[in-house]
Amino acid sequence: MPATPLLAVDGHHLLYRSWWGFTDRRIMSRDRTRDLTGVFGFLAILRKTHLETAPTHEIIVAFDAEDAATARQAADPRYKAGRAAVDHTPVKSLGMIKQGLDAAGIRWAEISGAEGDDLLATLAATAACQGRAVTCYTGDRDLYQILTSEITILTPGRHRITADWLPGSHGVSPRQWPDYRALTGDPADNIPGITGIGPKTAAALLAGGIHLEQLRGSPRLDQPRCRTITACWEQLVTWRDMIRLSSRIPLPHDLITGHATAPMPRAAEILDRLGLW
């Protein structure tokens, strides 16, 4: 029998998407004191994704810890600084979502000091080493770096991103993605990139599969627009290292079971079980 595939879910990405993107913005608890839009949307979208795209998979949901960004902010205090002004109302639903996942028999993880992306990278690497196919459900491009023949990404729009797609679309391999994003920038994480270096220039600089280490001192940097790269070299390498994901986060020993997850009940049924509906 083939090994059970894994569906690793970006919990916070799905939370924000379900809160702001769900059609009915006023799904309330029975006592009318709590907005259940995010909870209902999260569970409904996860159920639909499981049934329609991964019915034979084991599901594990990864969440950011409260102190998730601490290590990367120590390297650069500007990391994710722009998110301070973002409306984080959806996070109020997090406790109820975890209760809903427990009620549905869905395993989830939140590990102190770890970002959800690092958890996803670790889950994917662990499952791939077990000979399992992995689907990461996320809209976060940082995960492009973990793409392999065994690991693919499913976006909320149901687009399947593969390792073979990335070079044709962006001109770099998954392993080069952190180098590429350090050069071009990542607005979502408040990483500005190098002024004047766009996607085409970055791909050309990294042509042939090289990384930043091989780029330094290369004739490729002789063109005028690349002078800033040399001047900002230490900061560039710092950004690249911040973008790189860790696949070595210690996981709870019982998190991965290797067994397919049973079909989820409907969101309304789960909320009813919890006495919220």
mmCIF file of C-alpha atoms in Angstrom:
data_model
loop_
_atom_site.group_PDB
_atom_site.id
_atom_site.type_symbol
_atom_site.label_atom_id
_atom_site.label_comp_id
_atom_site.label_asym_id
_atom_site.label_seq_id
_atom_site.Cartn_x
_atom_site.Cartn_y
_atom_site.Cartn_z
ATOM 1 C CA MET A 1 0.000 0.000 0.000
ATOM 2 C CA PRO A 2 1.333 3.498 -0.841
ATOM 3 C CA ALA A 3 2.130 5.761 2.102
ATOM 4 C CA THR A 4 -0.675 8.112 3.153
ATOM 5 C CA PRO A 5 -0.186 11.594 1.622
ATOM 6 C CA LEU A 6 -0.031 14.612 3.915
ATOM 7 C CA LEU A 7 -2.061 17.808 3.664
ATOM 8 C CA ALA A 8 -0.159 20.414 5.712
ATOM 9 C CA VAL A 9 -2.294 23.527 6.222
ATOM 10 C CA ASP A 10 -1.118 27.089 6.856
ATOM 11 C CA GLY A 11 -3.421 27.828 9.773
ATOM 12 C CA HIS A 12 -3.013 31.587 10.088
ATOM 13 C CA HIS A 13 -3.266 32.119 6.335
ATOM 14 C CA LEU A 14 -6.535 30.183 6.267
ATOM 15 C CA LEU A 15 -7.778 32.053 9.348
ATOM 16 C CA TYR A 16 -7.319 35.492 7.790
ATOM 17 C CA ARG A 17 -8.665 34.345 4.442
ATOM 18 C CA SER A 18 -11.796 32.853 5.992
ATOM 19 C CA TRP A 19 -12.410 35.902 8.192
ATOM 20 C CA TRP A 20 -12.082 38.548 5.496
ATOM 21 C CA GLY A 21 -13.083 36.520 2.460
ATOM 22 C CA PHE A 22 -16.176 34.695 3.633
ATOM 23 C CA THR A 23 -19.423 35.922 2.096
ATOM 24 C CA ASP A 24 -21.510 36.170 5.287
ATOM 25 C CA ARG A 25 -19.695 38.594 7.595
ATOM 26 C CA ARG A 26 -22.054 38.213 10.553
ATOM 27 C CA ILE A 27 -22.203 34.561 11.569
ATOM 28 C CA MET A 28 -22.907 34.939 15.275
ATOM 29 C CA SER A 29 -22.881 32.636 18.285
ATOM 30 C CA ARG A 30 -26.239 31.619 19.718
ATOM 31 C CA ASP A 31 -25.867 34.153 22.527
ATOM 32 C CA ARG A 32 -25.062 36.856 19.910
ATOM 33 C CA THR A 33 -21.859 37.826 21.730
ATOM 34 C CA ARG A 34 -19.248 36.290 19.410
ATOM 35 C CA ASP A 35 -18.677 36.652 15.695
ATOM 36 C CA LEU A 36 -18.131 33.120 14.354
ATOM 37 C CA THR A 37 -17.395 34.157 10.779
ATOM 38 C CA GLY A 38 -13.728 33.165 10.983
ATOM 39 C CA VAL A 39 -14.437 29.890 12.779
ATOM 40 C CA PHE A 40 -17.221 28.819 10.435
ATOM 41 C CA GLY A 41 -15.247 29.899 7.361
ATOM 42 C CA PHE A 42 -12.073 28.144 8.480
ATOM 43 C CA LEU A 43 -13.810 24.825 9.146
ATOM 44 C CA ALA A 44 -15.959 25.023 6.006
ATOM 45 C CA ILE A 45 -13.026 25.811 3.692
ATOM 46 C CA LEU A 46 -10.839 23.132 5.273
ATOM 47 C CA ARG A 47 -13.598 20.538 4.881
ATOM 48 C CA LYS A 48 -14.185 21.503 1.250
ATOM 49 C CA THR A 49 -10.444 21.405 0.494
ATOM 50 C CA HIS A 50 -10.095 17.984 2.085
ATOM 51 C CA LEU A 51 -13.091 16.475 0.293
ATOM 52 C CA GLU A 52 -12.373 17.957 -3.130
ATOM 53 C CA THR A 53 -8.582 17.825 -3.384
ATOM 54 C CA ALA A 54 -7.136 15.540 -0.707
ATOM 55 C CA PRO A 55 -9.718 12.994 0.515
ATOM 56 C CA THR A 56 -7.110 10.289 1.202
ATOM 57 C CA HIS A 57 -4.670 12.604 3.017
ATOM 58 C CA GLU A 58 -3.737 13.031 6.644
ATOM 59 C CA ILE A 59 -4.433 16.651 7.669
ATOM 60 C CA ILE A 60 -2.198 18.621 10.035
ATOM 61 C CA VAL A 61 -2.693 22.359 10.622
ATOM 62 C CA ALA A 62 0.289 24.557 11.557
ATOM 63 C CA PHE A 63 -0.131 27.836 13.459
ATOM 64 C CA ASP A 64 2.282 30.664 14.308
ATOM 65 C CA ALA A 65 3.249 30.899 17.970
ATOM 66 C CA GLU A 66 2.758 34.259 19.689
ATOM 67 C CA ASP A 67 6.534 34.706 19.830
ATOM 68 C CA ALA A 68 7.051 33.278 16.337
ATOM 69 C CA ALA A 69 8.830 36.278 14.827
ATOM 70 C CA THR A 70 11.245 36.870 17.726
ATOM 71 C CA ALA A 71 14.312 35.206 16.192
ATOM 72 C CA ARG A 72 13.976 36.894 12.808
ATOM 73 C CA GLN A 73 13.223 40.261 14.398
ATOM 74 C CA ALA A 74 16.469 39.902 16.347
ATOM 75 C CA ALA A 75 18.258 39.741 12.991
ATOM 76 C CA ASP A 76 16.306 42.719 11.619
ATOM 77 C CA PRO A 77 13.796 44.635 13.807
ATOM 78 C CA ARG A 78 11.926 45.706 10.674
ATOM 79 C CA TYR A 79 10.833 42.136 9.980
ATOM 80 C CA LYS A 80 7.016 42.100 9.714
ATOM 81 C CA ALA A 81 6.935 45.573 11.284
ATOM 82 C CA GLY A 82 4.251 46.651 8.827
ATOM 83 C CA ARG A 83 1.837 44.138 10.294
ATOM 84 C CA ALA A 84 1.509 46.105 13.518
ATOM 85 C CA ALA A 85 -1.041 48.347 11.811
ATOM 86 C CA VAL A 86 -3.021 45.430 10.370
ATOM 87 C CA ASP A 87 -6.417 44.549 11.836
ATOM 88 C CA HIS A 88 -5.762 41.357 13.800
ATOM 89 C CA THR A 89 -9.371 40.801 14.845
ATOM 90 C CA PRO A 90 -9.368 37.313 13.252
ATOM 91 C CA VAL A 91 -6.917 36.087 15.922
ATOM 92 C CA LYS A 92 -9.736 36.361 18.467
ATOM 93 C CA SER A 93 -11.234 33.306 16.761
ATOM 94 C CA LEU A 94 -8.105 31.197 17.143
ATOM 95 C CA GLY A 95 -9.117 29.477 20.368
ATOM 96 C CA MET A 96 -12.500 28.456 18.976
ATOM 97 C CA ILE A 97 -10.894 27.235 15.749
ATOM 98 C CA LYS A 98 -8.574 24.962 17.712
ATOM 99 C CA GLN A 99 -11.562 23.636 19.652
ATOM 100 C CA GLY A 100 -13.296 22.996 16.338
ATOM 101 C CA LEU A 101 -10.288 21.136 14.966
ATOM 102 C CA ASP A 102 -10.159 18.989 18.107
ATOM 103 C CA ALA A 103 -13.869 18.225 17.773
ATOM 104 C CA ALA A 104 -13.358 17.225 14.135
ATOM 105 C CA GLY A 105 -10.366 15.007 14.927
ATOM 106 C CA ILE A 106 -7.910 17.251 13.067
ATOM 107 C CA ARG A 107 -4.385 17.461 14.493
ATOM 108 C CA TRP A 108 -2.751 20.866 14.798
ATOM 109 C CA ALA A 109 0.500 22.279 16.117
ATOM 110 C CA GLU A 110 1.686 25.579 17.580
ATOM 111 C CA ILE A 111 5.240 25.502 18.920
ATOM 112 C CA SER A 112 6.809 28.283 20.963
ATOM 113 C CA GLY A 113 9.294 30.350 18.981
ATOM 114 C CA ALA A 114 8.306 28.800 15.639
ATOM 115 C CA GLU A 115 6.571 30.427 12.702
ATOM 116 C CA GLY A 116 3.908 28.431 10.929
ATOM 117 C CA ASP A 117 5.988 28.406 7.742
ATOM 118 C CA ASP A 118 8.860 26.674 9.555
ATOM 119 C CA LEU A 119 6.412 24.149 10.952
ATOM 120 C CA LEU A 120 5.062 23.497 7.464
ATOM 121 C CA ALA A 121 8.591 23.077 6.113
ATOM 122 C CA THR A 122 9.382 20.617 8.903
ATOM 123 C CA LEU A 123 6.171 18.649 8.431
ATOM 124 C CA ALA A 124 6.755 18.491 4.677
ATOM 125 C CA ALA A 125 10.383 17.383 5.000
ATOM 126 C CA THR A 126 9.511 14.772 7.629
ATOM 127 C CA ALA A 127 6.683 13.281 5.571
ATOM 128 C CA ALA A 128 8.730 13.325 2.353
ATOM 129 C CA CYS A 129 11.492 11.390 4.117
ATOM 130 C CA GLN A 130 8.848 8.799 4.954
ATOM 131 C CA GLY A 131 8.128 8.393 1.242
ATOM 132 C CA ARG A 132 4.869 10.351 1.419
ATOM 133 C CA ALA A 133 3.550 12.889 -1.066
ATOM 134 C CA VAL A 134 2.936 16.279 0.549
ATOM 135 C CA THR A 135 0.527 19.080 -0.293
ATOM 136 C CA CYS A 136 0.977 22.402 1.526
ATOM 137 C CA TYR A 137 -2.214 24.442 1.523
ATOM 138 C CA THR A 138 -1.086 28.074 1.620
ATOM 139 C CA GLY A 139 -0.986 31.328 -0.291
ATOM 140 C CA ASP A 140 2.414 32.273 1.163
ATOM 141 C CA ARG A 141 5.144 32.378 -1.465
ATOM 142 C CA ASP A 142 7.857 31.764 1.125
ATOM 143 C CA LEU A 143 6.911 28.086 0.840
ATOM 144 C CA TYR A 144 8.069 27.974 -2.791
ATOM 145 C CA GLN A 145 11.518 27.129 -1.454
ATOM 146 C CA ILE A 146 10.392 23.715 -0.180
ATOM 147 C CA LEU A 147 8.972 22.529 -3.506
ATOM 148 C CA THR A 148 10.317 19.164 -4.662
ATOM 149 C CA SER A 149 9.060 16.256 -6.725
ATOM 150 C CA GLU A 150 7.280 15.048 -3.551
ATOM 151 C CA ILE A 151 6.134 18.420 -2.173
ATOM 152 C CA THR A 152 3.635 20.667 -3.956
ATOM 153 C CA ILE A 153 1.650 23.736 -2.928
ATOM 154 C CA LEU A 154 -2.093 24.120 -3.265
ATOM 155 C CA THR A 155 -3.193 27.755 -3.203
ATOM 156 C CA PRO A 156 -6.577 28.891 -1.861
ATOM 157 C CA GLY A 157 -7.544 29.476 -5.518
ATOM 158 C CA ARG A 158 -6.933 25.757 -6.128
ATOM 159 C CA HIS A 159 -3.801 26.305 -8.207
ATOM 160 C CA ARG A 160 -1.240 23.517 -7.888
ATOM 161 C CA ILE A 161 2.326 24.869 -7.664
ATOM 162 C CA THR A 162 5.098 22.418 -8.491
ATOM 163 C CA ALA A 163 8.889 22.503 -8.463
ATOM 164 C CA ASP A 164 8.887 22.266 -12.273
ATOM 165 C CA TRP A 165 6.638 25.322 -12.575
ATOM 166 C CA LEU A 166 8.872 27.705 -10.626
ATOM 167 C CA PRO A 167 11.855 28.007 -13.058
ATOM 168 C CA GLY A 168 9.538 28.721 -15.978
ATOM 169 C CA SER A 169 7.561 31.285 -14.013
ATOM 170 C CA HIS A 170 10.327 33.081 -12.075
ATOM 171 C CA GLY A 171 13.583 31.852 -13.607
ATOM 172 C CA VAL A 172 14.949 30.272 -10.420
ATOM 173 C CA SER A 173 14.812 26.910 -8.671
ATOM 174 C CA PRO A 174 13.096 26.349 -5.305
ATOM 175 C CA ARG A 175 16.496 26.246 -3.571
ATOM 176 C CA GLN A 176 17.280 29.702 -5.007
ATOM 177 C CA TRP A 177 13.996 31.227 -3.870
ATOM 178 C CA PRO A 178 15.404 32.841 -0.683
ATOM 179 C CA ASP A 179 18.254 34.411 -2.710
ATOM 180 C CA TYR A 180 15.774 35.672 -5.306
ATOM 181 C CA ARG A 181 13.385 37.118 -2.725
ATOM 182 C CA ALA A 182 16.207 38.794 -0.823
ATOM 183 C CA LEU A 183 17.153 40.600 -4.040
ATOM 184 C CA THR A 184 13.619 41.506 -5.138
ATOM 185 C CA GLY A 185 12.057 41.983 -1.717
ATOM 186 C CA ASP A 186 9.118 40.531 0.180
ATOM 187 C CA PRO A 187 6.603 43.292 1.079
ATOM 188 C CA ALA A 188 4.520 40.939 3.219
ATOM 189 C CA ASP A 189 7.439 40.504 5.628
ATOM 190 C CA ASN A 190 8.705 44.092 5.254
ATOM 191 C CA ILE A 191 11.855 43.009 3.403
ATOM 192 C CA PRO A 192 12.468 45.789 0.861
ATOM 193 C CA GLY A 193 15.018 44.058 -1.375
ATOM 194 C CA ILE A 194 17.646 45.891 -3.388
ATOM 195 C CA THR A 195 16.615 49.140 -5.062
ATOM 196 C CA GLY A 196 16.582 48.773 -8.842
ATOM 197 C CA ILE A 197 16.658 44.966 -8.827
ATOM 198 C CA GLY A 198 13.456 43.546 -10.249
ATOM 199 C CA PRO A 199 12.451 39.940 -10.958
ATOM 200 C CA LYS A 200 14.116 39.718 -14.393
ATOM 201 C CA THR A 201 17.419 41.145 -13.173
ATOM 202 C CA ALA A 202 17.408 38.923 -10.088
ATOM 203 C CA ALA A 203 16.765 35.809 -12.190
ATOM 204 C CA ALA A 204 19.577 36.786 -14.573
ATOM 205 C CA LEU A 205 21.991 37.323 -11.691
ATOM 206 C CA LEU A 206 21.169 33.876 -10.323
ATOM 207 C CA ALA A 207 21.189 32.109 -13.709
ATOM 208 C CA GLY A 208 22.834 28.725 -13.702
ATOM 209 C CA GLY A 209 21.583 27.839 -10.239
ATOM 210 C CA ILE A 210 24.044 29.972 -8.259
ATOM 211 C CA HIS A 211 23.403 31.469 -4.836
ATOM 212 C CA LEU A 212 24.449 34.779 -3.299
ATOM 213 C CA GLU A 213 27.772 33.350 -2.174
ATOM 214 C CA GLN A 214 28.756 32.676 -5.794
ATOM 215 C CA LEU A 215 27.379 36.022 -6.929
ATOM 216 C CA ARG A 216 29.678 38.149 -4.775
ATOM 217 C CA GLY A 217 32.700 39.202 -6.790
ATOM 218 C CA SER A 218 31.124 37.939 -9.999
ATOM 219 C CA PRO A 219 31.306 40.004 -13.234
ATOM 220 C CA ARG A 220 27.514 39.867 -13.159
ATOM 221 C CA LEU A 221 27.614 42.678 -10.602
ATOM 222 C CA ASP A 222 29.618 44.991 -12.864
ATOM 223 C CA GLN A 223 26.540 46.610 -14.396
ATOM 224 C CA PRO A 224 25.688 49.986 -12.797
ATOM 225 C CA ARG A 225 22.322 48.933 -11.415
ATOM 226 C CA CYS A 226 24.018 46.197 -9.357
ATOM 227 C CA ARG A 227 26.401 48.467 -7.437
ATOM 228 C CA THR A 228 23.884 48.744 -4.623
ATOM 229 C CA ILE A 229 24.096 44.982 -4.116
ATOM 230 C CA THR A 230 27.750 45.199 -3.126
ATOM 231 C CA ALA A 231 27.112 48.203 -0.899
ATOM 232 C CA CYS A 232 24.257 46.400 0.895
ATOM 233 C CA TRP A 233 25.830 42.959 0.917
ATOM 234 C CA GLU A 234 25.633 42.138 4.629
ATOM 235 C CA GLN A 235 22.009 43.264 4.806
ATOM 236 C CA LEU A 236 21.193 41.240 1.682
ATOM 237 C CA VAL A 237 22.607 38.053 3.205
ATOM 238 C CA THR A 238 20.691 38.746 6.420
ATOM 239 C CA TRP A 239 17.451 39.032 4.461
ATOM 240 C CA ARG A 240 18.206 35.805 2.619
ATOM 241 C CA ASP A 241 18.828 33.963 5.875
ATOM 242 C CA MET A 242 15.594 35.349 7.330
ATOM 243 C CA ILE A 243 13.625 34.124 4.317
ATOM 244 C CA ARG A 244 15.099 30.637 4.537
ATOM 245 C CA LEU A 245 12.769 28.270 6.365
ATOM 246 C CA SER A 246 13.847 25.758 8.963
ATOM 247 C CA SER A 247 12.859 22.122 8.464
ATOM 248 C CA ARG A 248 14.242 21.113 11.866
ATOM 249 C CA ILE A 249 11.547 22.323 14.271
ATOM 250 C CA PRO A 250 11.083 19.709 17.042
ATOM 251 C CA LEU A 251 7.644 18.164 16.520
ATOM 252 C CA PRO A 252 5.473 16.462 19.144
ATOM 253 C CA HIS A 253 6.093 12.724 18.833
ATOM 254 C CA ASP A 254 2.399 11.963 18.290
ATOM 255 C CA LEU A 255 1.637 14.768 15.823
ATOM 256 C CA ILE A 256 2.113 12.744 12.630
ATOM 257 C CA THR A 257 0.117 9.507 12.640
ATOM 258 C CA GLY A 258 0.540 8.408 9.022
ATOM 259 C CA HIS A 259 -3.181 7.631 8.803
ATOM 260 C CA ALA A 260 -5.741 9.298 6.551
ATOM 261 C CA THR A 261 -7.980 11.828 8.272
ATOM 262 C CA ALA A 262 -11.650 10.929 8.349
ATOM 263 C CA PRO A 263 -14.004 13.258 6.440
ATOM 264 C CA MET A 264 -14.795 16.326 8.527
ATOM 265 C CA PRO A 265 -18.330 17.024 9.727
ATOM 266 C CA ARG A 266 -19.959 20.152 8.334
ATOM 267 C CA ALA A 267 -18.918 23.395 10.002
ATOM 268 C CA ALA A 268 -22.384 23.965 11.443
ATOM 269 C CA GLU A 269 -22.346 20.503 13.034
ATOM 270 C CA ILE A 270 -18.964 21.149 14.657
ATOM 271 C CA LEU A 271 -20.115 24.490 16.058
ATOM 272 C CA ASP A 272 -23.263 22.817 17.356
ATOM 273 C CA ARG A 273 -21.157 20.188 19.158
ATOM 274 C CA LEU A 274 -19.229 22.988 20.827
ATOM 275 C CA GLY A 275 -22.411 24.745 21.929
ATOM 276 C CA LEU A 276 -21.634 27.806 19.824
ATOM 277 C CA TRP A 277 -24.127 27.538 16.969
#
